[in-house]
Short mmCIF file of C-alpha atoms in Angstrom, two decimals:
data_model
loop_
_atom_site.label_atom_id
_atom_site.label_comp_id
_atom_site.label_asym_id
_atom_site.label_seq_id
_atom_site.Cartn_x
_atom_site.Cartn_y
_atom_site.Cartn_z
CA MET A 1 25.94 -93.85 49.80
CA VAL A 2 28.61 -94.26 52.38
CA ASN A 3 28.89 -91.84 55.25
CA GLU A 4 25.81 -89.73 54.52
CA ASP A 5 25.85 -86.92 56.61
CA LEU A 6 24.60 -83.74 56.28
CA VAL A 7 26.94 -82.15 53.56
CA SER A 8 26.03 -85.02 51.34
CA TRP A 9 22.70 -84.40 51.72
CA ASN A 10 22.25 -80.63 51.33
CA ALA A 11 24.42 -80.83 48.19
CA ILE A 12 22.01 -83.38 46.37
CA LEU A 13 19.10 -81.37 47.82
CA GLU A 14 20.83 -77.90 46.81
CA GLY A 15 21.35 -79.55 43.06
CA TYR A 16 17.41 -80.52 42.81
CA SER A 17 16.19 -76.95 44.37
CA GLN A 18 18.87 -75.13 41.88
CA GLU A 19 17.59 -76.91 38.69
CA GLY A 20 13.92 -75.57 38.66
CA ASN A 21 12.64 -78.62 37.05
CA HIS A 22 13.32 -80.88 40.19
CA GLY A 23 11.58 -79.02 42.32
CA LEU A 24 9.59 -82.45 43.89
CA GLU A 25 13.00 -84.37 43.69
CA ALA A 26 14.16 -81.79 46.37
CA ILE A 27 11.37 -81.69 48.54
CA PHE A 28 11.31 -85.62 48.85
CA VAL A 29 15.21 -85.17 49.92
CA PHE A 30 14.14 -82.90 52.03
CA ILE A 31 11.28 -84.69 53.72
CA GLU A 32 13.65 -87.86 53.59
CA MET A 33 15.99 -86.10 55.53
CA VAL A 34 13.62 -84.70 57.71
CA GLY A 35 12.45 -88.73 58.60
CA GLU A 36 16.05 -89.48 58.65
CA GLY A 37 15.76 -87.37 62.41
CA MET A 38 19.00 -85.13 60.66
CA GLY A 39 20.41 -82.09 61.84
CA LEU A 40 19.25 -79.00 59.40
CA ASP A 41 20.79 -76.22 59.01
CA HIS A 42 20.29 -73.08 56.87
CA VAL A 43 21.29 -74.80 53.80
CA SER A 44 18.88 -77.36 53.90
CA PHE A 45 15.60 -74.94 54.45
CA THR A 46 16.90 -72.19 52.16
CA SER A 47 16.95 -75.46 49.71
CA ALA A 48 13.31 -77.05 50.76
CA VAL A 49 11.90 -73.23 50.44
CA SER A 50 13.02 -72.91 47.13
CA ALA A 51 12.17 -75.99 45.73
CA CYS A 52 8.18 -74.98 47.23
CA GLY A 53 8.02 -71.71 45.42
CA HIS A 54 9.78 -73.67 42.50
CA GLU A 55 6.56 -75.86 42.58
CA MET A 56 4.53 -72.77 43.83
CA ASN A 57 3.55 -75.14 46.84
CA LEU A 58 2.22 -72.75 49.49
CA GLU A 59 1.02 -75.02 52.34
CA LEU A 60 4.24 -76.93 52.48
CA GLY A 61 6.11 -73.70 52.29
CA LYS A 62 4.36 -72.62 55.58
CA GLN A 63 4.78 -75.94 57.12
CA ILE A 64 8.45 -76.06 56.02
CA HIS A 65 8.92 -72.33 57.53
CA GLY A 66 7.09 -73.27 60.11
CA LEU A 67 10.40 -76.30 61.47
CA THR A 68 12.89 -73.01 60.61
CA ILE A 69 11.49 -71.14 63.09
CA LYS A 70 11.49 -74.02 65.46
CA SER A 71 14.41 -75.09 64.79
CA GLY A 72 16.13 -71.99 65.02
CA TYR A 73 16.66 -70.63 61.81
CA GLY A 74 13.93 -68.18 61.58
CA SER A 75 15.74 -64.98 61.30
CA HIS A 76 18.22 -66.66 59.14
CA VAL A 77 19.03 -63.99 56.25
CA SER A 78 19.49 -66.63 53.95
CA VAL A 79 16.29 -68.66 54.83
CA CYS A 80 14.18 -65.23 54.91
CA ASN A 81 14.95 -63.74 51.48
CA VAL A 82 14.26 -67.25 49.82
CA LEU A 83 10.85 -67.40 52.15
CA ILE A 84 10.14 -63.61 50.76
CA SER A 85 10.91 -65.30 47.58
CA THR A 86 9.02 -68.34 47.81
CA TYR A 87 5.53 -66.36 49.16
CA SER A 88 5.75 -63.70 46.54
CA LYS A 89 5.72 -66.05 43.43
CA CYS A 90 2.49 -67.48 45.71
CA GLU A 91 0.95 -63.94 45.55
CA VAL A 92 0.81 -63.38 49.48
CA THR A 93 2.77 -61.24 49.80
CA GLU A 94 1.48 -59.88 53.12
CA ASP A 95 3.49 -62.83 54.49
CA ALA A 96 6.52 -61.61 52.22
CA LYS A 97 6.04 -58.62 54.29
CA LEU A 98 5.61 -60.53 57.61
CA VAL A 99 8.88 -62.35 57.08
CA PHE A 100 10.50 -59.20 55.80
CA GLN A 101 9.58 -57.79 59.07
CA CYS A 102 10.57 -60.11 61.02
CA MET A 103 14.04 -60.02 59.95
CA ASN A 104 17.03 -58.95 62.68
CA ASP A 105 19.83 -58.68 59.43
CA HIS A 106 18.54 -57.55 55.68
CA ASN A 107 21.29 -57.84 53.28
CA ILE A 108 20.86 -56.34 49.40
CA VAL A 109 18.81 -59.41 48.67
CA SER A 110 16.14 -59.06 51.22
CA TRP A 111 16.26 -55.37 49.73
CA THR A 112 16.16 -55.74 46.76
CA THR A 113 13.55 -58.68 46.71
CA MET A 114 11.14 -56.50 48.53
CA ILE A 115 11.32 -53.88 46.60
CA SER A 116 10.74 -55.90 43.25
CA ILE A 117 7.12 -57.47 44.84
CA ASP A 118 5.63 -54.08 46.61
CA GLU A 119 5.14 -50.79 44.01
CA GLU A 120 3.66 -48.96 46.38
CA ASP A 121 6.24 -48.82 48.92
CA ALA A 122 9.31 -49.41 46.77
CA ILE A 123 10.71 -45.68 47.19
CA SER A 124 10.63 -45.64 50.61
CA LEU A 125 11.90 -48.71 50.79
CA PHE A 126 14.87 -47.80 48.62
CA ASN A 127 15.24 -45.17 50.86
CA GLU A 128 15.54 -47.49 53.81
CA VAL A 129 18.34 -49.11 51.74
CA ARG A 130 20.55 -46.22 51.33
CA LEU A 131 19.99 -44.86 55.34
CA ASP A 132 20.82 -49.40 56.45
CA GLY A 133 24.34 -48.88 54.43
CA VAL A 134 23.40 -51.53 52.39
CA TYR A 135 24.83 -50.77 48.79
CA PRO A 136 22.08 -51.04 46.12
CA ASN A 137 23.46 -53.82 43.13
CA ASP A 138 22.17 -54.09 39.11
CA VAL A 139 18.72 -55.66 40.19
CA THR A 140 18.17 -53.63 43.12
CA PHE A 141 17.87 -50.58 40.39
CA VAL A 142 16.26 -52.88 37.56
CA GLY A 143 13.48 -53.04 40.60
CA ILE A 144 13.18 -49.39 41.32
CA ILE A 145 12.85 -48.29 37.94
CA HIS A 146 10.50 -50.48 37.35
CA ALA A 147 7.85 -49.15 40.14
CA ILE A 148 8.48 -45.87 38.90
CA SER A 149 7.97 -47.31 35.67
CA ILE A 150 4.45 -49.04 36.70
CA ARG A 151 3.35 -45.62 38.90
CA LYS A 152 4.58 -43.22 36.41
CA LEU A 153 6.55 -41.10 38.75
CA VAL A 154 8.18 -38.70 36.42
CA GLU A 155 10.29 -36.74 39.47
CA GLU A 156 11.25 -39.67 41.10
CA GLY A 157 12.60 -40.89 38.10
CA GLU A 158 15.10 -38.49 37.11
CA MET A 159 16.75 -38.34 40.89
CA ILE A 160 16.97 -42.36 40.60
CA HIS A 161 18.38 -41.84 37.07
CA GLY A 162 20.94 -39.23 38.97
CA PHE A 163 21.23 -41.78 41.33
CA CYS A 164 22.49 -44.51 38.58
CA ILE A 165 24.76 -42.13 37.35
CA GLU A 166 26.73 -40.99 40.94
CA ALA A 167 26.77 -45.09 41.66
CA GLY A 168 29.04 -45.27 38.86
CA PHE A 169 31.01 -43.26 39.42
CA LEU A 170 31.39 -44.61 43.39
CA SER A 171 32.45 -47.63 42.09
CA LYS A 172 36.10 -45.96 41.93
CA HIS A 173 38.35 -46.75 44.24
CA ASN A 174 39.01 -43.09 45.05
CA VAL A 175 35.05 -42.24 46.01
CA CYS A 176 35.76 -41.91 49.82
CA ASN A 177 39.29 -39.85 49.85
CA SER A 178 36.84 -37.38 47.36
CA LEU A 179 34.11 -36.97 49.75
CA GLY A 180 37.04 -36.36 52.33
CA TYR A 181 36.23 -39.32 54.76
CA ALA A 182 38.95 -41.64 54.20
CA GLN A 183 41.29 -39.92 56.42
CA ASN A 184 39.52 -38.24 58.96
CA GLY A 185 36.06 -40.84 59.88
CA PRO A 186 34.72 -44.58 58.72
CA CYS A 187 34.15 -45.23 54.62
CA GLN A 188 30.76 -46.26 56.12
CA ASP A 189 29.74 -42.55 56.97
CA ALA A 190 31.08 -41.21 53.73
CA LEU A 191 28.74 -44.17 52.06
CA LYS A 192 26.22 -43.11 53.29
CA THR A 193 26.68 -39.42 53.08
CA PHE A 194 27.28 -39.89 49.45
CA LEU A 195 24.48 -41.61 48.87
CA VAL A 196 22.09 -39.51 50.54
CA ALA A 197 23.51 -36.47 48.26
CA THR A 198 23.18 -38.70 45.12
CA MET A 199 19.41 -38.52 45.19
CA GLU A 200 19.15 -34.88 44.24
CA SER A 201 21.48 -35.44 41.20
CA LYS A 202 19.87 -35.21 37.74
CA PRO A 203 20.66 -36.34 34.52
CA ASN A 204 22.55 -33.91 32.24
CA ASN A 205 23.01 -33.61 28.58
CA TYR A 206 26.74 -34.63 28.96
CA THR A 207 27.05 -38.06 31.69
CA PHE A 208 24.27 -41.04 31.16
CA VAL A 209 24.50 -44.69 32.95
CA THR A 210 26.35 -47.17 31.35
CA GLY A 211 25.09 -50.61 32.26
CA PRO A 212 23.03 -52.86 30.24
CA ILE A 213 20.37 -54.19 32.66
CA ILE A 214 19.51 -50.67 33.82
CA ALA A 215 19.94 -48.46 30.55
CA GLY A 216 17.58 -50.84 29.37
CA ALA A 217 15.67 -50.90 32.88
CA LEU A 218 15.33 -46.38 32.26
CA LEU A 219 14.45 -46.70 28.64
CA ASP A 220 11.98 -48.39 29.49
CA MET A 221 11.43 -45.81 32.17
CA TYR A 222 11.43 -42.81 29.37
CA ALA A 223 9.38 -44.64 27.44
CA LYS A 224 6.08 -45.55 30.14
CA ARG A 225 5.92 -41.84 30.36
CA GLY A 226 6.35 -41.02 27.41
CA SER A 227 9.93 -38.79 27.11
CA ILE A 228 11.04 -40.59 23.67
CA CYS A 229 14.01 -37.85 24.01
CA GLU A 230 15.29 -39.21 26.78
CA SER A 231 14.97 -43.14 25.79
CA LYS A 232 16.99 -42.32 22.59
CA ARG A 233 19.67 -40.20 24.76
CA VAL A 234 20.02 -43.11 27.24
CA PHE A 235 19.87 -45.61 23.96
CA SER A 236 22.64 -43.48 22.23
CA GLU A 237 25.24 -43.75 25.31
CA THR A 238 24.87 -47.00 26.62
CA PRO A 239 28.36 -47.81 25.00
CA HIS A 240 27.37 -51.74 24.90
CA LYS A 241 23.59 -52.62 23.56
CA SER A 242 22.17 -55.64 24.96
CA GLN A 243 18.86 -56.90 23.44
CA PHE A 244 16.89 -55.72 26.26
CA ALA A 245 18.16 -51.81 25.39
CA TRP A 246 17.19 -52.92 21.49
CA ILE A 247 13.49 -53.90 22.08
CA ALA A 248 13.22 -50.79 24.96
CA ILE A 249 14.13 -48.27 21.84
CA ILE A 250 12.34 -49.82 19.03
CA SER A 251 8.82 -50.17 21.22
CA ALA A 252 9.57 -46.83 22.60
CA TYR A 253 9.04 -45.83 19.43
CA ALA A 254 6.79 -47.86 18.79
CA GLY A 255 4.47 -46.06 20.97
CA HIS A 256 5.11 -43.31 19.30
CA GLY A 257 3.97 -44.02 16.06
CA ASP A 258 7.25 -43.04 14.66
CA TYR A 259 7.08 -45.88 11.97
CA ASP A 260 10.47 -44.39 10.27
CA SER A 261 12.75 -44.82 13.04
CA VAL A 262 11.06 -48.12 14.05
CA ILE A 263 12.00 -50.12 10.89
CA GLU A 264 14.87 -47.97 10.89
CA LEU A 265 16.35 -49.25 14.28
CA PHE A 266 15.30 -52.72 13.18
CA LYS A 267 17.63 -52.68 10.29
CA GLU A 268 20.15 -50.82 12.15
CA MET A 269 19.41 -54.31 15.02
CA GLU A 270 20.43 -56.55 12.54
CA ARG A 271 23.30 -54.72 10.95
CA GLU A 272 24.72 -55.60 14.91
CA GLY A 273 24.31 -58.78 14.43
CA VAL A 274 21.51 -58.22 17.92
CA ARG A 275 18.60 -60.83 16.90
CA PRO A 276 15.68 -59.98 17.60
CA ASP A 277 12.76 -61.78 19.63
CA SER A 278 8.75 -61.93 19.28
CA VAL A 279 8.74 -58.45 21.35
CA THR A 280 10.69 -56.99 18.85
CA PHE A 281 8.55 -57.74 16.29
CA LEU A 282 5.22 -57.57 18.32
CA SER A 283 6.37 -54.22 18.25
CA ILE A 284 6.68 -53.49 14.98
CA LEU A 285 4.02 -55.05 13.61
CA ALA A 286 1.35 -52.61 16.21
CA ALA A 287 3.13 -49.34 14.80
CA GLY A 288 2.65 -50.87 11.51
CA CYS A 289 -0.85 -51.81 12.53
CA ARG A 290 -1.30 -47.74 12.66
CA ASN A 291 0.84 -46.24 10.25
CA GLY A 292 -1.10 -48.74 7.33
CA MET A 293 2.10 -50.03 6.70
CA VAL A 294 0.75 -53.46 5.11
CA GLU A 295 4.03 -54.77 2.35
CA MET A 296 6.39 -54.40 5.40
CA GLY A 297 4.23 -55.98 7.65
CA ARG A 298 3.99 -59.00 5.49
CA HIS A 299 7.63 -59.00 5.16
CA LEU A 300 8.58 -58.70 8.50
CA PHE A 301 5.74 -61.57 9.55
CA HIS A 302 7.08 -63.75 7.24
CA SER A 303 10.65 -62.88 8.06
CA MET A 304 10.19 -63.66 11.49
CA VAL A 305 8.81 -66.85 10.61
CA LYS A 306 11.24 -67.93 8.13
CA ASP A 307 14.85 -65.89 8.80
CA TYR A 308 13.96 -66.32 12.77
CA HIS A 309 12.12 -69.07 13.57
CA ILE A 310 10.06 -67.50 15.95
CA GLU A 311 6.40 -69.74 15.91
CA PRO A 312 3.97 -66.60 15.93
CA SER A 313 1.61 -65.69 18.95
CA PRO A 314 -2.57 -65.01 18.85
CA GLN A 315 -0.95 -61.34 19.44
CA HIS A 316 1.39 -61.45 16.50
CA TYR A 317 -1.94 -62.89 14.12
CA SER A 318 -4.21 -60.52 15.23
CA SER A 319 -1.40 -57.55 15.12
CA MET A 320 -1.46 -58.66 11.54
CA ALA A 321 -4.59 -59.70 11.19
CA ASP A 322 -5.40 -55.77 11.93
CA MET A 323 -3.39 -54.36 9.84
CA LEU A 324 -4.67 -55.38 7.31
CA GLY A 325 -8.54 -55.11 8.49
CA ARG A 326 -7.83 -51.57 8.59
CA ALA A 327 -5.97 -51.33 4.96
CA GLY A 328 -9.02 -52.85 3.55
CA LYS A 329 -7.75 -56.61 2.95
CA LEU A 330 -10.60 -58.02 4.16
CA GLU A 331 -10.30 -61.03 3.05
CA GLU A 332 -6.94 -61.68 3.68
CA ALA A 333 -7.46 -60.61 6.78
CA GLU A 334 -9.99 -62.94 8.16
CA GLU A 335 -7.85 -65.89 6.01
CA LEU A 336 -4.84 -64.58 8.97
CA MET A 337 -7.37 -64.69 11.73
CA SER A 338 -8.65 -68.72 11.12
CA GLN A 339 -5.00 -69.66 11.49
CA ILE A 340 -5.33 -68.01 15.48
CA PRO A 341 -4.35 -70.69 18.01
CA GLY A 342 -7.26 -71.76 19.72
CA GLN A 343 -9.70 -68.45 18.73
CA PRO A 344 -9.43 -64.64 17.82
CA GLY A 345 -9.82 -61.97 20.32
CA PHE A 346 -12.50 -59.88 21.20
CA SER A 347 -10.68 -56.57 20.17
CA LEU A 348 -9.61 -57.92 16.98
CA LEU A 349 -12.47 -59.19 15.97
CA HIS A 350 -14.40 -55.61 17.05
CA SER A 351 -11.49 -54.11 15.25
CA LEU A 352 -12.27 -56.08 11.83
CA LEU A 353 -16.01 -55.51 12.95
CA GLY A 354 -15.61 -52.10 12.22
CA ALA A 355 -13.63 -52.58 9.56
CA CYS A 356 -15.95 -53.96 7.15
CA ARG A 357 -18.49 -51.04 8.63
CA ILE A 358 -16.06 -48.80 6.70
CA HIS A 359 -15.03 -50.39 3.75
CA GLY A 360 -18.85 -51.64 3.54
CA ASN A 361 -18.48 -55.57 3.51
CA VAL A 362 -21.89 -56.35 5.16
CA GLU A 363 -21.40 -60.84 4.38
CA MET A 364 -18.34 -60.83 6.25
CA ALA A 365 -19.97 -58.01 9.60
CA GLU A 366 -22.34 -60.73 9.77
CA ARG A 367 -20.00 -63.38 9.69
CA VAL A 368 -17.54 -61.57 13.00
CA ALA A 369 -21.09 -59.98 14.33
CA ASN A 370 -22.64 -63.93 15.12
CA THR A 371 -18.64 -64.75 16.31
CA LEU A 372 -19.00 -61.74 18.78
CA MET A 373 -22.20 -61.78 19.98
CA ARG A 374 -21.43 -65.77 21.09
CA LEU A 375 -18.50 -64.28 22.96
CA GLU A 376 -20.22 -61.36 24.12
CA PRO A 377 -24.07 -61.52 23.85
CA MET A 378 -24.38 -58.51 26.48
CA GLU A 379 -21.87 -56.71 24.81
CA SER A 380 -23.76 -53.43 22.58
CA GLY A 381 -20.51 -52.79 20.59
CA SER A 382 -21.22 -55.00 17.91
CA PHE A 383 -25.19 -54.44 18.03
CA VAL A 384 -24.61 -50.99 17.29
CA LEU A 385 -22.21 -51.47 14.15
CA MET A 386 -23.94 -54.17 12.51
CA SER A 387 -26.96 -51.72 13.03
CA ASN A 388 -24.71 -48.92 11.58
CA LEU A 389 -23.85 -50.82 8.55
CA TYR A 390 -27.22 -51.65 7.70
CA ALA A 391 -28.36 -47.93 7.93
CA GLU A 392 -25.28 -46.84 5.59
CA LYS A 393 -26.84 -49.60 3.14
CA GLY A 394 -30.36 -48.07 3.21
CA ASP A 395 -31.76 -51.47 5.16
CA LEU A 396 -34.02 -49.74 7.52
CA GLU A 397 -35.22 -53.43 7.76
CA MET A 398 -32.36 -54.65 9.42
CA VAL A 399 -31.57 -52.00 11.72
CA ALA A 400 -35.38 -52.63 13.14
CA LYS A 401 -33.61 -56.65 13.32
CA VAL A 402 -30.92 -56.00 15.14
CA GLY A 403 -32.78 -53.73 17.26
CA LYS A 404 -35.45 -56.23 18.30
CA TRP A 405 -31.73 -58.45 18.34
CA LYS A 406 -30.62 -56.26 21.48
CA ARG A 407 -33.34 -55.96 23.10
CA ASP A 408 -34.38 -59.43 23.15
CA GLU A 409 -31.22 -60.52 24.31
CA GLY A 410 -31.51 -57.80 27.27
CA VAL A 411 -28.15 -55.49 26.12
CA ARG A 412 -28.04 -52.19 27.79
CA LYS A 413 -26.93 -49.30 25.12
CA GLU A 414 -23.26 -48.33 26.12
CA LEU A 415 -23.65 -44.15 26.96
#
């Protein structure tokens, strides 16, 4: 290339780093730039650190971090934002926090990234965002709602919901006038006052947030805390229902065991032309398992494969096999279990063993118990179930043998 100046090099470097799957090429370009003695800038460092994040190369990321400091870019906002993200991807959250603390200025990307990786301090960070005069975006709200959902903070969740509602109003051009600051003071002061005030707002029966991304996060938050009515209301008041919103509301009803509503919503989703994904089918199968809806479960499982060309995961196989076992379709459950990639999980085997006991299938129970004992030889549950099964069948000799095997293996009795 003629006149290979910094702009040209950065274009190549940035192109590789943005692709995601060309991280190594980006790193090699950066190393070549360093070897050529080029005067690197924030674009060079941002692209190189981003590539380290894609490749999960922590050591090289740290070395480039050191070079950014020596080159005078150690506190540059864009560079620091990518450093925070890279350290987070490499699961060194404390280093990410240190980068954030050393920054002179923070933009919304800085704050949002920290909120998303620091769930314990997410609420206080969100308050600091407001005090810093930075306006949150959709991704910020998703991050804070996720943190609230994980920690099951009910009151904080309602306040953030209220904030989402009022923030939608804030986007209107006349908000500063309505707050009385446009004529008499800086609009930034109005924004700060408004943000503080809206933290006291709570959702009501008439006004709900409209953004599809935030609506999906709110649905998930209310569903996780068991507030199905609030989930339903958010969903019904969302004008543009995304795939995530449909999945969230179906999962919410599935978690409550309301199988009729799950199926009704699924059919409505199909009518609206929204394509279900593997998570949608997993939620429906899990709900069907609890309700013993075997025929519908079979139909949906086959529809997932044939109509939507979704490859069943081990979780799909497990849900279906568990459903069949609970319904007494033991042979079919065992056959389906044999199709699970790798090997069936402990919880499915334990569930099928319990089903064998309920339906009195000793022969299959022995096969399942042997598999369980190979997987978890020190777990006492399979011994207890087999002992109870033999006792119910009146086979006291086998009860004694199971007890001896348990003692020989040194398995501790569950309390």
